Amino acid sequence: MLALVATFVLACLVFLSKPCAREMRLFLSTLCQELALALLGFLAGLRLLGGVGAGAAAETTMPLMPSFKRKRAAAVEEGGGGGGGGGGGEEAGGEPSVLDLPELAIECILARLPPSELRNMAGVCRSMRERCRGDHLWERHMSEKWGGVLGHAAREEWRTYLASAADTGGAAASCSLAGGGRHRRWLAALSCVCPVVSWMRPRADGGSGGKSAGPVLDDSIMSWYLSMESGKFWFPAQVYNREHGHVGFMMSCYDAELSYDFHSDTFRARYPPHGRRTVVLEDGVHWDRVRAPPVDTHAHDLHASDCLHELRPGDNIEIQWRRNKEFPYGWWYGVVGHLESCDGSEHFCRCHLSDTVVLEFNQYTPGSRWRQALVNRKDHREEGNEGDGFYGGIRKLRSKDEISKWRQLWPTDILE
């Protein structure tokens, strides 16, 4: 201790006699820290020499942070040790804890909590954190809120996001290892002199005593839900009538990356660049304009049509269309129409036997070049030109919900 003080005085004399170089400042900073640690150790020794009685009294008057652990077992042991004390031993052991309830009762309580309360319960203690992070509790919340906008592509993107975050987090942890160890040394030394400092140690060590600043990234459903809620995770989905219902995209659905905005309960869409256009951003996308991709076909790939042989007049369909070869496909709504040679009679119609399928887009005015398209039923590939665009794969709409959604998006005015 005296040697450190003498060294400190000598260093101060050198500091006053010479210009303050960067190395000298670093040396003095390290020396001051070591001197302070030695002083704290000295004071801790004096505190221990104060007597067992004083130490016990200090521990009684300055208890550690109360925990959320089971107390009933300890109370029973104390009651049994008293010998013939009756049933008063359990009451003297402390107040009952939620964890004293049966397992089934705890699970029923947690199952009825909304996501925000379930997250708060996970910050109470280690035992509750393990219970509240169970996938069986979060599957229902995930399905109810995000099930309509998340598809297979979003799950694959989430796995990629986790792997990227793990690599980044590992590098950051290795860089901050030395600083974190020094901080824990200081708290350990201070806790020897002042027990109240020990309350801060679980937080500094990353323990369960405090609530984390953000969602912990792992492969649990809770982590995925909270990452979606925070808006930090961009996931692939499709947007109806992109770019605020621009007239050039009416009755279409395009691929985009979306991020949730908790404050407005809407999404932010990021459309990929194509041609000479850069990335297009759109804010305020409402829930009713977002859907999970119905097929796993990439936006630049031709969808394999497997329904051409069964298409009949009146069927509702979606067809891929793009302006030119550089653009991604979008899904456009249409219906199967009748051939010119057919009078449209239900009893005499033979359009389903023809190799040519008529597709009608009735959102456009009659006579418009976008009103009708013809495709080959037996050998359908991408068809079109630079003037009218290119038609790709076709999927038949079999769900009443899908058909109803398109009808809800029908424009008020006929398009030119």
CSV table of C-alpha atoms in Angstrom, one decimal:
chain,number,residue,atom,x,y,z
A,1,MET,CA,0.0,0.0,0.0
A,2,LEU,CA,2.8,2.5,1.0
A,3,ALA,CA,4.8,1.5,-2.1
A,4,LEU,CA,1.8,2.4,-4.3
A,5,VAL,CA,1.4,5.8,-2.6
A,6,ALA,CA,5.1,6.5,-3.0
A,7,THR,CA,4.9,5.6,-6.7
A,8,PHE,CA,1.9,7.8,-7.2
A,9,VAL,CA,3.7,10.8,-5.6
A,10,LEU,CA,6.8,10.2,-7.8
A,11,ALA,CA,4.6,10.0,-10.9
A,12,CYS,CA,2.9,13.3,-10.0
A,13,LEU,CA,6.4,15.0,-9.6
A,14,VAL,CA,7.4,13.7,-13.0
A,15,PHE,CA,4.1,14.9,-14.4
A,16,LEU,CA,4.7,18.4,-13.1
A,17,SER,CA,8.3,18.6,-14.3
A,18,LYS,CA,7.8,17.5,-17.9
A,19,PRO,CA,5.2,18.1,-20.6
A,20,CYS,CA,2.1,15.9,-20.4
A,21,ALA,CA,2.7,13.2,-23.0
A,22,ARG,CA,0.0,10.7,-23.9
A,23,GLU,CA,2.0,7.8,-22.4
A,24,MET,CA,2.3,9.6,-19.1
A,25,ARG,CA,-1.4,10.2,-18.9
A,26,LEU,CA,-2.2,6.6,-19.6
A,27,PHE,CA,0.3,5.6,-16.9
A,28,LEU,CA,-1.2,7.9,-14.3
A,29,SER,CA,-4.7,6.7,-15.1
A,30,THR,CA,-3.8,3.1,-14.6
A,31,LEU,CA,-1.9,3.9,-11.5
A,32,CYS,CA,-4.8,5.8,-10.0
A,33,GLN,CA,-7.1,2.8,-10.6
A,34,GLU,CA,-4.7,0.4,-9.0
A,35,LEU,CA,-4.3,2.7,-6.0
A,36,ALA,CA,-8.1,3.0,-5.6
A,37,LEU,CA,-8.5,-0.8,-5.8
A,38,ALA,CA,-5.8,-1.2,-3.1
A,39,LEU,CA,-7.5,1.4,-0.9
A,40,LEU,CA,-10.8,-0.4,-1.3
A,41,GLY,CA,-9.2,-3.7,-0.3
A,42,PHE,CA,-7.6,-2.1,2.7
A,43,LEU,CA,-11.0,-0.7,3.8
A,44,ALA,CA,-12.6,-4.1,3.2
A,45,GLY,CA,-10.0,-5.7,5.5
A,46,LEU,CA,-10.8,-3.2,8.2
A,47,ARG,CA,-14.5,-4.0,7.9
A,48,LEU,CA,-13.8,-7.7,8.3
A,49,LEU,CA,-11.7,-7.1,11.4
A,50,GLY,CA,-14.6,-5.2,12.9
A,51,GLY,CA,-15.9,-8.4,14.4
A,52,VAL,CA,-18.3,-11.1,13.6
A,53,GLY,CA,-21.1,-9.4,15.5
A,54,ALA,CA,-20.8,-6.2,13.6
A,55,GLY,CA,-20.7,-8.0,10.3
A,56,ALA,CA,-23.9,-10.0,11.2
A,57,ALA,CA,-25.7,-6.8,12.2
A,58,ALA,CA,-24.7,-5.1,8.9
A,59,GLU,CA,-26.0,-8.1,7.0
A,60,THR,CA,-29.3,-7.9,8.9
A,61,THR,CA,-29.8,-4.2,8.4
A,62,MET,CA,-28.6,-4.2,4.8
A,63,PRO,CA,-30.1,-7.2,3.1
A,64,LEU,CA,-29.4,-8.1,-0.5
A,65,MET,CA,-31.9,-7.5,-3.3
A,66,PRO,CA,-35.0,-9.7,-2.6
A,67,SER,CA,-35.5,-12.5,-5.1
A,68,PHE,CA,-38.5,-14.2,-6.6
A,69,LYS,CA,-37.5,-17.6,-5.3
A,70,ARG,CA,-39.6,-20.3,-3.6
A,71,LYS,CA,-39.8,-19.6,0.2
A,72,ARG,CA,-42.2,-22.3,1.3
A,73,ALA,CA,-39.7,-25.1,1.4
A,74,ALA,CA,-37.3,-23.1,3.5
A,75,ALA,CA,-40.1,-22.1,5.9
A,76,VAL,CA,-41.1,-25.8,6.4
A,77,GLU,CA,-37.5,-26.7,7.2
A,78,GLU,CA,-37.3,-23.9,9.8
A,79,GLY,CA,-40.6,-25.0,11.2
A,80,GLY,CA,-39.5,-28.6,11.5
A,81,GLY,CA,-36.2,-27.6,13.1
A,82,GLY,CA,-38.1,-25.9,15.9
A,83,GLY,CA,-39.5,-29.2,17.1
A,84,GLY,CA,-43.2,-29.2,18.2
A,85,GLY,CA,-43.7,-25.6,17.2
A,86,GLY,CA,-47.0,-26.4,15.5
A,87,GLY,CA,-47.9,-24.9,12.1
A,88,GLY,CA,-46.5,-21.4,12.8
A,89,GLY,CA,-43.1,-22.3,11.2
A,90,GLU,CA,-44.3,-21.8,7.6
A,91,GLU,CA,-45.8,-18.4,8.3
A,92,ALA,CA,-42.6,-17.2,9.8
A,93,GLY,CA,-40.6,-18.2,6.7
A,94,GLY,CA,-41.9,-15.3,4.6
A,95,GLU,CA,-44.7,-14.4,2.2
A,96,PRO,CA,-45.9,-17.0,-0.3
A,97,SER,CA,-44.5,-16.7,-3.9
A,98,VAL,CA,-46.3,-17.1,-7.2
A,99,LEU,CA,-43.8,-20.0,-7.9
A,100,ASP,CA,-45.5,-21.9,-5.0
A,101,LEU,CA,-48.5,-22.4,-7.1
A,102,PRO,CA,-48.9,-25.8,-9.0
A,103,GLU,CA,-47.3,-26.0,-12.4
A,104,LEU,CA,-50.6,-26.2,-14.2
A,105,ALA,CA,-51.9,-23.1,-12.4
A,106,ILE,CA,-48.8,-21.1,-13.5
A,107,GLU,CA,-49.1,-22.3,-17.1
A,108,CYS,CA,-52.8,-21.3,-17.2
A,109,ILE,CA,-51.9,-17.8,-15.8
A,110,LEU,CA,-49.1,-17.3,-18.4
A,111,ALA,CA,-51.3,-18.6,-21.2
A,112,ARG,CA,-53.8,-15.8,-20.6
A,113,LEU,CA,-51.3,-13.0,-20.6
A,114,PRO,CA,-51.0,-10.7,-23.6
A,115,PRO,CA,-47.6,-10.4,-25.3
A,116,SER,CA,-46.6,-7.2,-23.4
A,117,GLU,CA,-47.4,-8.7,-20.0
A,118,LEU,CA,-45.8,-12.0,-20.8
A,119,ARG,CA,-42.6,-10.1,-21.7
A,120,ASN,CA,-42.7,-8.2,-18.4
A,121,MET,CA,-43.1,-11.5,-16.5
A,122,ALA,CA,-40.0,-12.8,-18.2
A,123,GLY,CA,-38.0,-10.1,-16.5
A,124,VAL,CA,-39.0,-11.0,-12.9
A,125,CYS,CA,-36.5,-13.8,-12.3
A,126,ARG,CA,-34.6,-16.6,-14.0
A,127,SER,CA,-37.3,-19.2,-13.3
A,128,MET,CA,-40.1,-17.0,-14.8
A,129,ARG,CA,-37.9,-16.1,-17.8
A,130,GLU,CA,-37.5,-19.7,-18.7
A,131,ARG,CA,-41.2,-20.3,-18.4
A,132,CYS,CA,-42.3,-17.2,-20.3
A,133,ARG,CA,-40.0,-17.9,-23.2
A,134,GLY,CA,-41.7,-21.2,-24.0
A,135,ASP,CA,-42.7,-21.5,-27.7
A,136,HIS,CA,-46.0,-23.0,-26.7
A,137,LEU,CA,-47.0,-19.7,-25.1
A,138,TRP,CA,-45.9,-17.5,-28.1
A,139,GLU,CA,-47.2,-19.7,-31.0
A,140,ARG,CA,-50.8,-18.4,-30.6
A,141,HIS,CA,-49.7,-14.7,-30.3
A,142,MET,CA,-47.4,-15.2,-33.4
A,143,SER,CA,-50.2,-16.7,-35.4
A,144,GLU,CA,-52.9,-14.2,-34.4
A,145,LYS,CA,-50.9,-11.1,-35.2
A,146,TRP,CA,-48.3,-12.1,-37.8
A,147,GLY,CA,-49.7,-15.2,-39.4
A,148,GLY,CA,-51.4,-13.4,-42.3
A,149,VAL,CA,-48.2,-11.6,-43.4
A,150,LEU,CA,-45.5,-14.2,-42.8
A,151,GLY,CA,-44.8,-17.0,-45.2
A,152,HIS,CA,-42.0,-19.6,-45.8
A,153,ALA,CA,-39.7,-16.9,-47.2
A,154,ALA,CA,-40.0,-14.9,-44.0
A,155,ARG,CA,-39.0,-17.8,-41.9
A,156,GLU,CA,-35.9,-18.4,-44.0
A,157,GLU,CA,-35.1,-14.7,-43.8
A,158,TRP,CA,-35.4,-14.9,-40.0
A,159,ARG,CA,-32.9,-17.8,-39.8
A,160,THR,CA,-30.5,-15.8,-42.0
A,161,TYR,CA,-31.0,-12.7,-39.8
A,162,LEU,CA,-30.2,-14.8,-36.6
A,163,ALA,CA,-27.0,-16.1,-38.2
A,164,SER,CA,-25.9,-12.6,-39.2
A,165,ALA,CA,-26.7,-11.2,-35.8
A,166,ALA,CA,-24.8,-14.0,-34.1
A,167,ASP,CA,-21.6,-13.3,-36.1
A,168,THR,CA,-21.9,-9.6,-35.4
A,169,GLY,CA,-22.6,-10.1,-31.7
A,170,GLY,CA,-19.7,-12.5,-31.3
A,171,ALA,CA,-17.2,-9.9,-32.7
A,172,ALA,CA,-18.6,-7.1,-30.5
A,173,ALA,CA,-18.5,-9.3,-27.4
A,174,SER,CA,-14.8,-10.1,-27.9
A,175,CYS,CA,-14.0,-6.4,-28.3
A,176,SER,CA,-15.7,-5.4,-25.1
A,177,LEU,CA,-14.4,-8.4,-23.0
A,178,ALA,CA,-11.6,-6.4,-21.3
A,179,GLY,CA,-13.7,-3.4,-20.5
A,180,GLY,CA,-16.4,-5.6,-19.0
A,181,GLY,CA,-14.0,-7.5,-16.8
A,182,ARG,CA,-12.5,-4.3,-15.4
A,183,HIS,CA,-16.0,-3.0,-14.6
A,184,ARG,CA,-16.8,-6.2,-12.7
A,185,ARG,CA,-13.6,-5.9,-10.7
A,186,TRP,CA,-14.6,-2.4,-9.6
A,187,LEU,CA,-18.1,-3.5,-8.5
A,188,ALA,CA,-16.7,-6.6,-6.7
A,189,ALA,CA,-14.3,-4.4,-4.7
A,190,LEU,CA,-16.9,-1.8,-3.9
A,191,SER,CA,-19.4,-4.5,-2.7
A,192,CYS,CA,-16.9,-5.6,-0.1
A,193,VAL,CA,-17.0,-2.1,1.5
A,194,CYS,CA,-20.7,-1.2,0.7
A,195,PRO,CA,-23.1,-4.1,0.4
A,196,VAL,CA,-25.7,-2.0,-1.5
A,197,VAL,CA,-23.3,-2.1,-4.5
A,198,SER,CA,-24.0,-5.8,-4.8
A,199,TRP,CA,-27.4,-5.0,-6.1
A,200,MET,CA,-25.9,-3.7,-9.3
A,201,ARG,CA,-23.7,-6.7,-9.9
A,202,PRO,CA,-26.3,-8.9,-11.6
A,203,ARG,CA,-27.0,-6.1,-14.1
A,204,ALA,CA,-23.4,-5.6,-14.8
A,205,ASP,CA,-22.8,-9.4,-15.3
A,206,GLY,CA,-25.8,-9.6,-17.7
A,207,GLY,CA,-27.8,-11.6,-15.2
A,208,SER,CA,-31.6,-11.9,-14.8
A,209,GLY,CA,-32.0,-9.1,-12.3
A,210,GLY,CA,-32.7,-6.4,-14.9
A,211,LYS,CA,-34.7,-6.0,-17.9
A,212,SER,CA,-32.8,-6.1,-21.2
A,213,ALA,CA,-32.6,-3.1,-23.4
A,214,GLY,CA,-33.9,-5.0,-26.4
A,215,PRO,CA,-35.1,-8.5,-27.4
A,216,VAL,CA,-32.6,-11.3,-27.0
A,217,LEU,CA,-32.0,-12.8,-30.4
A,218,ASP,CA,-32.3,-16.6,-30.5
A,219,ASP,CA,-34.4,-19.2,-32.3
A,220,SER,CA,-37.4,-18.9,-30.0
A,221,ILE,CA,-40.8,-17.7,-31.2
A,222,MET,CA,-40.7,-15.0,-28.5
A,223,SER,CA,-37.5,-13.5,-30.0
A,224,TRP,CA,-39.0,-13.5,-33.5
A,225,TYR,CA,-42.2,-11.9,-32.2
A,226,LEU,CA,-40.4,-9.1,-30.4
A,227,SER,CA,-38.1,-8.5,-33.3
A,228,MET,CA,-41.1,-8.1,-35.6
A,229,GLU,CA,-42.7,-5.8,-33.0
A,230,SER,CA,-39.6,-3.6,-32.7
A,231,GLY,CA,-39.4,-3.0,-36.5
A,232,LYS,CA,-35.8,-4.1,-36.6
A,233,PHE,CA,-36.5,-7.2,-38.7
A,234,TRP,CA,-37.3,-6.7,-42.4
A,235,PHE,CA,-39.3,-9.6,-43.8
A,236,PRO,CA,-40.3,-10.5,-47.3
A,237,ALA,CA,-44.0,-10.2,-48.2
A,238,GLN,CA,-46.3,-8.8,-50.9
A,239,VAL,CA,-48.2,-5.5,-51.1
A,240,TYR,CA,-51.4,-4.9,-53.0
A,241,ASN,CA,-51.6,-1.7,-55.1
A,242,ARG,CA,-48.1,-0.6,-54.4
A,243,GLU,CA,-46.9,3.0,-54.0
A,244,HIS,CA,-50.1,4.2,-52.4
A,245,GLY,CA,-52.3,2.8,-55.1
A,246,HIS,CA,-50.5,4.3,-58.1
A,247,VAL,CA,-52.7,3.9,-61.2
A,248,GLY,CA,-50.0,1.9,-62.9
A,249,PHE,CA,-50.2,-0.8,-60.2
A,250,MET,CA,-53.9,-1.0,-59.5
A,251,MET,CA,-55.2,-4.6,-59.0
A,252,SER,CA,-51.7,-6.0,-58.6
A,253,CYS,CA,-49.6,-7.4,-55.8
A,254,TYR,CA,-45.8,-7.0,-55.8
A,255,ASP,CA,-42.9,-8.4,-53.7
A,256,ALA,CA,-41.4,-6.1,-51.1
A,257,GLU,CA,-39.4,-6.1,-47.8
A,258,LEU,CA,-41.5,-4.8,-44.9
A,259,SER,CA,-40.8,-3.5,-41.5
A,260,TYR,CA,-43.5,-2.9,-38.8
A,261,ASP,CA,-44.0,0.5,-37.3
A,262,PHE,CA,-45.4,0.1,-33.7
A,263,HIS,CA,-46.5,3.7,-33.3
A,264,SER,CA,-48.7,3.9,-36.3
A,265,ASP,CA,-49.6,0.1,-36.5
A,266,THR,CA,-48.6,0.1,-40.2
A,267,PHE,CA,-45.7,-1.1,-42.3
A,268,ARG,CA,-42.9,0.4,-44.2
A,269,ALA,CA,-42.3,-1.2,-47.6
A,270,ARG,CA,-39.0,-1.3,-49.5
A,271,TYR,CA,-39.4,-2.4,-53.2
A,272,PRO,CA,-36.3,-3.8,-54.9
A,273,PRO,CA,-34.7,-1.7,-57.7
A,274,HIS,CA,-35.5,-2.6,-61.3
A,275,GLY,CA,-34.4,-1.1,-64.6
A,276,ARG,CA,-33.3,2.5,-64.0
A,277,ARG,CA,-35.3,2.9,-60.8
A,278,THR,CA,-33.6,2.7,-57.4
A,279,VAL,CA,-35.1,1.3,-54.2
A,280,VAL,CA,-38.6,2.7,-53.7
A,281,LEU,CA,-39.8,3.3,-50.1
A,282,GLU,CA,-43.5,3.5,-49.1
A,283,ASP,CA,-44.6,4.4,-45.6
A,284,GLY,CA,-48.0,3.8,-44.0
A,285,VAL,CA,-48.9,0.5,-45.6
A,286,HIS,CA,-51.9,-0.8,-43.8
A,287,TRP,CA,-52.5,-4.4,-42.8
A,288,ASP,CA,-55.2,-5.0,-45.5
A,289,ARG,CA,-52.7,-4.3,-48.2
A,290,VAL,CA,-50.2,-6.9,-47.1
A,291,ARG,CA,-50.2,-10.7,-47.6
A,292,ALA,CA,-47.8,-13.6,-47.3
A,293,PRO,CA,-46.5,-14.8,-50.7
A,294,PRO,CA,-48.9,-17.6,-51.8
A,295,VAL,CA,-46.1,-19.3,-53.8
A,296,ASP,CA,-42.4,-19.6,-53.3
A,297,THR,CA,-41.6,-18.3,-56.8
A,298,HIS,CA,-39.0,-15.5,-56.9
A,299,ALA,CA,-40.1,-12.2,-58.3
A,300,HIS,CA,-37.8,-12.6,-61.4
A,301,ASP,CA,-38.6,-16.3,-62.0
A,302,LEU,CA,-41.4,-17.7,-64.1
A,303,HIS,CA,-44.0,-19.5,-62.1
A,304,ALA,CA,-44.8,-23.1,-63.2
A,305,SER,CA,-48.5,-23.0,-64.1
A,306,ASP,CA,-50.3,-26.2,-63.0
A,307,CYS,CA,-53.9,-25.2,-63.4
A,308,LEU,CA,-54.2,-24.5,-67.2
A,309,HIS,CA,-56.0,-27.7,-68.0
A,310,GLU,CA,-58.8,-27.0,-65.6
A,311,LEU,CA,-59.5,-23.3,-66.3
A,312,ARG,CA,-63.0,-22.4,-67.3
A,313,PRO,CA,-64.8,-19.1,-68.1
A,314,GLY,CA,-65.6,-17.4,-64.8
A,315,ASP,CA,-62.6,-18.7,-62.9
A,316,ASN,CA,-60.6,-16.1,-60.9
A,317,ILE,CA,-56.9,-16.1,-61.6
A,318,GLU,CA,-53.7,-14.3,-60.8
A,319,ILE,CA,-51.1,-14.0,-63.6
A,320,GLN,CA,-47.5,-12.8,-63.5
A,321,TRP,CA,-46.8,-9.6,-65.6
A,322,ARG,CA,-43.8,-7.3,-66.0
A,323,ARG,CA,-43.2,-4.3,-68.1
A,324,ASN,CA,-39.9,-5.6,-69.6
A,325,LYS,CA,-37.3,-8.2,-68.9
A,326,GLU,CA,-35.5,-6.1,-66.3
A,327,PHE,CA,-38.6,-5.6,-64.1
A,328,PRO,CA,-39.7,-8.1,-61.5
A,329,TYR,CA,-43.0,-9.9,-61.9
A,330,GLY,CA,-46.1,-8.7,-60.1
A,331,TRP,CA,-49.3,-10.8,-59.6
A,332,TRP,CA,-52.3,-9.2,-61.4
A,333,TYR,CA,-55.9,-10.2,-60.9
A,334,GLY,CA,-58.1,-11.3,-63.8
A,335,VAL,CA,-60.9,-13.7,-64.8
A,336,VAL,CA,-61.2,-16.4,-67.5
A,337,GLY,CA,-63.4,-15.2,-70.3
A,338,HIS,CA,-65.1,-16.7,-73.4
A,339,LEU,CA,-63.7,-17.0,-76.9
A,340,GLU,CA,-65.1,-14.8,-79.6
A,341,SER,CA,-66.7,-17.8,-81.3
A,342,CYS,CA,-68.7,-18.5,-78.1
A,343,ASP,CA,-71.9,-16.8,-77.3
A,344,GLY,CA,-71.4,-17.2,-73.5
A,345,SER,CA,-74.2,-19.7,-73.1
A,346,GLU,CA,-73.7,-21.9,-70.1
A,347,HIS,CA,-75.2,-25.0,-71.8
A,348,PHE,CA,-73.4,-24.7,-75.2
A,349,CYS,CA,-70.0,-23.2,-74.0
A,350,ARG,CA,-67.0,-25.3,-75.2
A,351,CYS,CA,-64.2,-22.8,-74.3
A,352,HIS,CA,-62.7,-25.2,-71.7
A,353,LEU,CA,-62.0,-27.6,-74.5
A,354,SER,CA,-60.0,-25.1,-76.6
A,355,ASP,CA,-56.2,-24.8,-76.4
A,356,THR,CA,-56.6,-21.0,-76.1
A,357,VAL,CA,-57.5,-19.4,-72.8
A,358,VAL,CA,-58.9,-15.9,-72.8
A,359,LEU,CA,-57.9,-13.8,-69.8
A,360,GLU,CA,-59.9,-10.6,-69.0
A,361,PHE,CA,-58.9,-7.7,-66.8
A,362,ASN,CA,-62.1,-5.9,-66.4
A,363,GLN,CA,-60.7,-3.1,-64.3
A,364,TYR,CA,-59.6,-1.6,-67.7
A,365,THR,CA,-62.0,0.0,-70.1
A,366,PRO,CA,-63.3,-2.0,-73.1
A,367,GLY,CA,-60.9,-1.5,-76.1
A,368,SER,CA,-57.8,-1.0,-73.9
A,369,ARG,CA,-54.8,-3.0,-74.8
A,370,TRP,CA,-54.6,-4.2,-71.2
A,371,ARG,CA,-58.2,-5.5,-71.2
A,372,GLN,CA,-57.6,-8.9,-72.6
A,373,ALA,CA,-54.8,-11.5,-73.1
A,374,LEU,CA,-54.6,-14.9,-74.8
A,375,VAL,CA,-52.5,-17.8,-73.5
A,376,ASN,CA,-51.8,-21.3,-74.8
A,377,ARG,CA,-53.3,-23.9,-72.5
A,378,LYS,CA,-50.9,-26.7,-73.5
A,379,ASP,CA,-47.6,-24.9,-74.0
A,380,HIS,CA,-47.7,-21.7,-72.0
A,381,ARG,CA,-44.5,-19.8,-71.5
A,382,GLU,CA,-43.7,-16.2,-71.0
A,383,GLU,CA,-45.6,-14.3,-73.8
A,384,GLY,CA,-45.6,-10.7,-74.8
A,385,ASN,CA,-43.4,-7.9,-76.1
A,386,GLU,CA,-41.8,-4.6,-75.0
A,387,GLY,CA,-45.0,-2.6,-75.9
A,388,ASP,CA,-47.6,-4.7,-74.0
A,389,GLY,CA,-45.4,-6.3,-71.4
A,390,PHE,CA,-44.8,-9.9,-70.7
A,391,TYR,CA,-47.3,-12.4,-69.2
A,392,GLY,CA,-45.9,-15.2,-67.1
A,393,GLY,CA,-47.2,-18.0,-64.9
A,394,ILE,CA,-50.9,-18.4,-63.8
A,395,ARG,CA,-52.4,-19.5,-60.5
A,396,LYS,CA,-56.1,-20.3,-60.0
A,397,LEU,CA,-57.7,-18.7,-57.0
A,398,ARG,CA,-59.5,-21.3,-55.0
A,399,SER,CA,-60.0,-19.5,-51.8
A,400,LYS,CA,-63.1,-17.3,-51.2
A,401,ASP,CA,-60.9,-15.1,-49.0
A,402,GLU,CA,-58.5,-14.4,-51.8
A,403,ILE,CA,-61.2,-13.6,-54.3
A,404,SER,CA,-63.0,-11.3,-51.7
A,405,LYS,CA,-59.8,-9.4,-51.1
A,406,TRP,CA,-59.3,-8.6,-54.8
A,407,ARG,CA,-62.9,-7.4,-55.0
A,408,GLN,CA,-62.4,-5.1,-52.0
A,409,LEU,CA,-59.5,-3.5,-53.8
A,410,TRP,CA,-61.6,-2.9,-57.0
A,411,PRO,CA,-61.0,0.7,-58.2
A,412,THR,CA,-63.9,3.2,-58.1
A,413,ASP,CA,-63.2,4.3,-61.7
A,414,ILE,CA,-62.5,2.2,-64.7
A,415,LEU,CA,-58.8,2.4,-65.8
A,416,GLU,CA,-57.8,3.5,-69.2
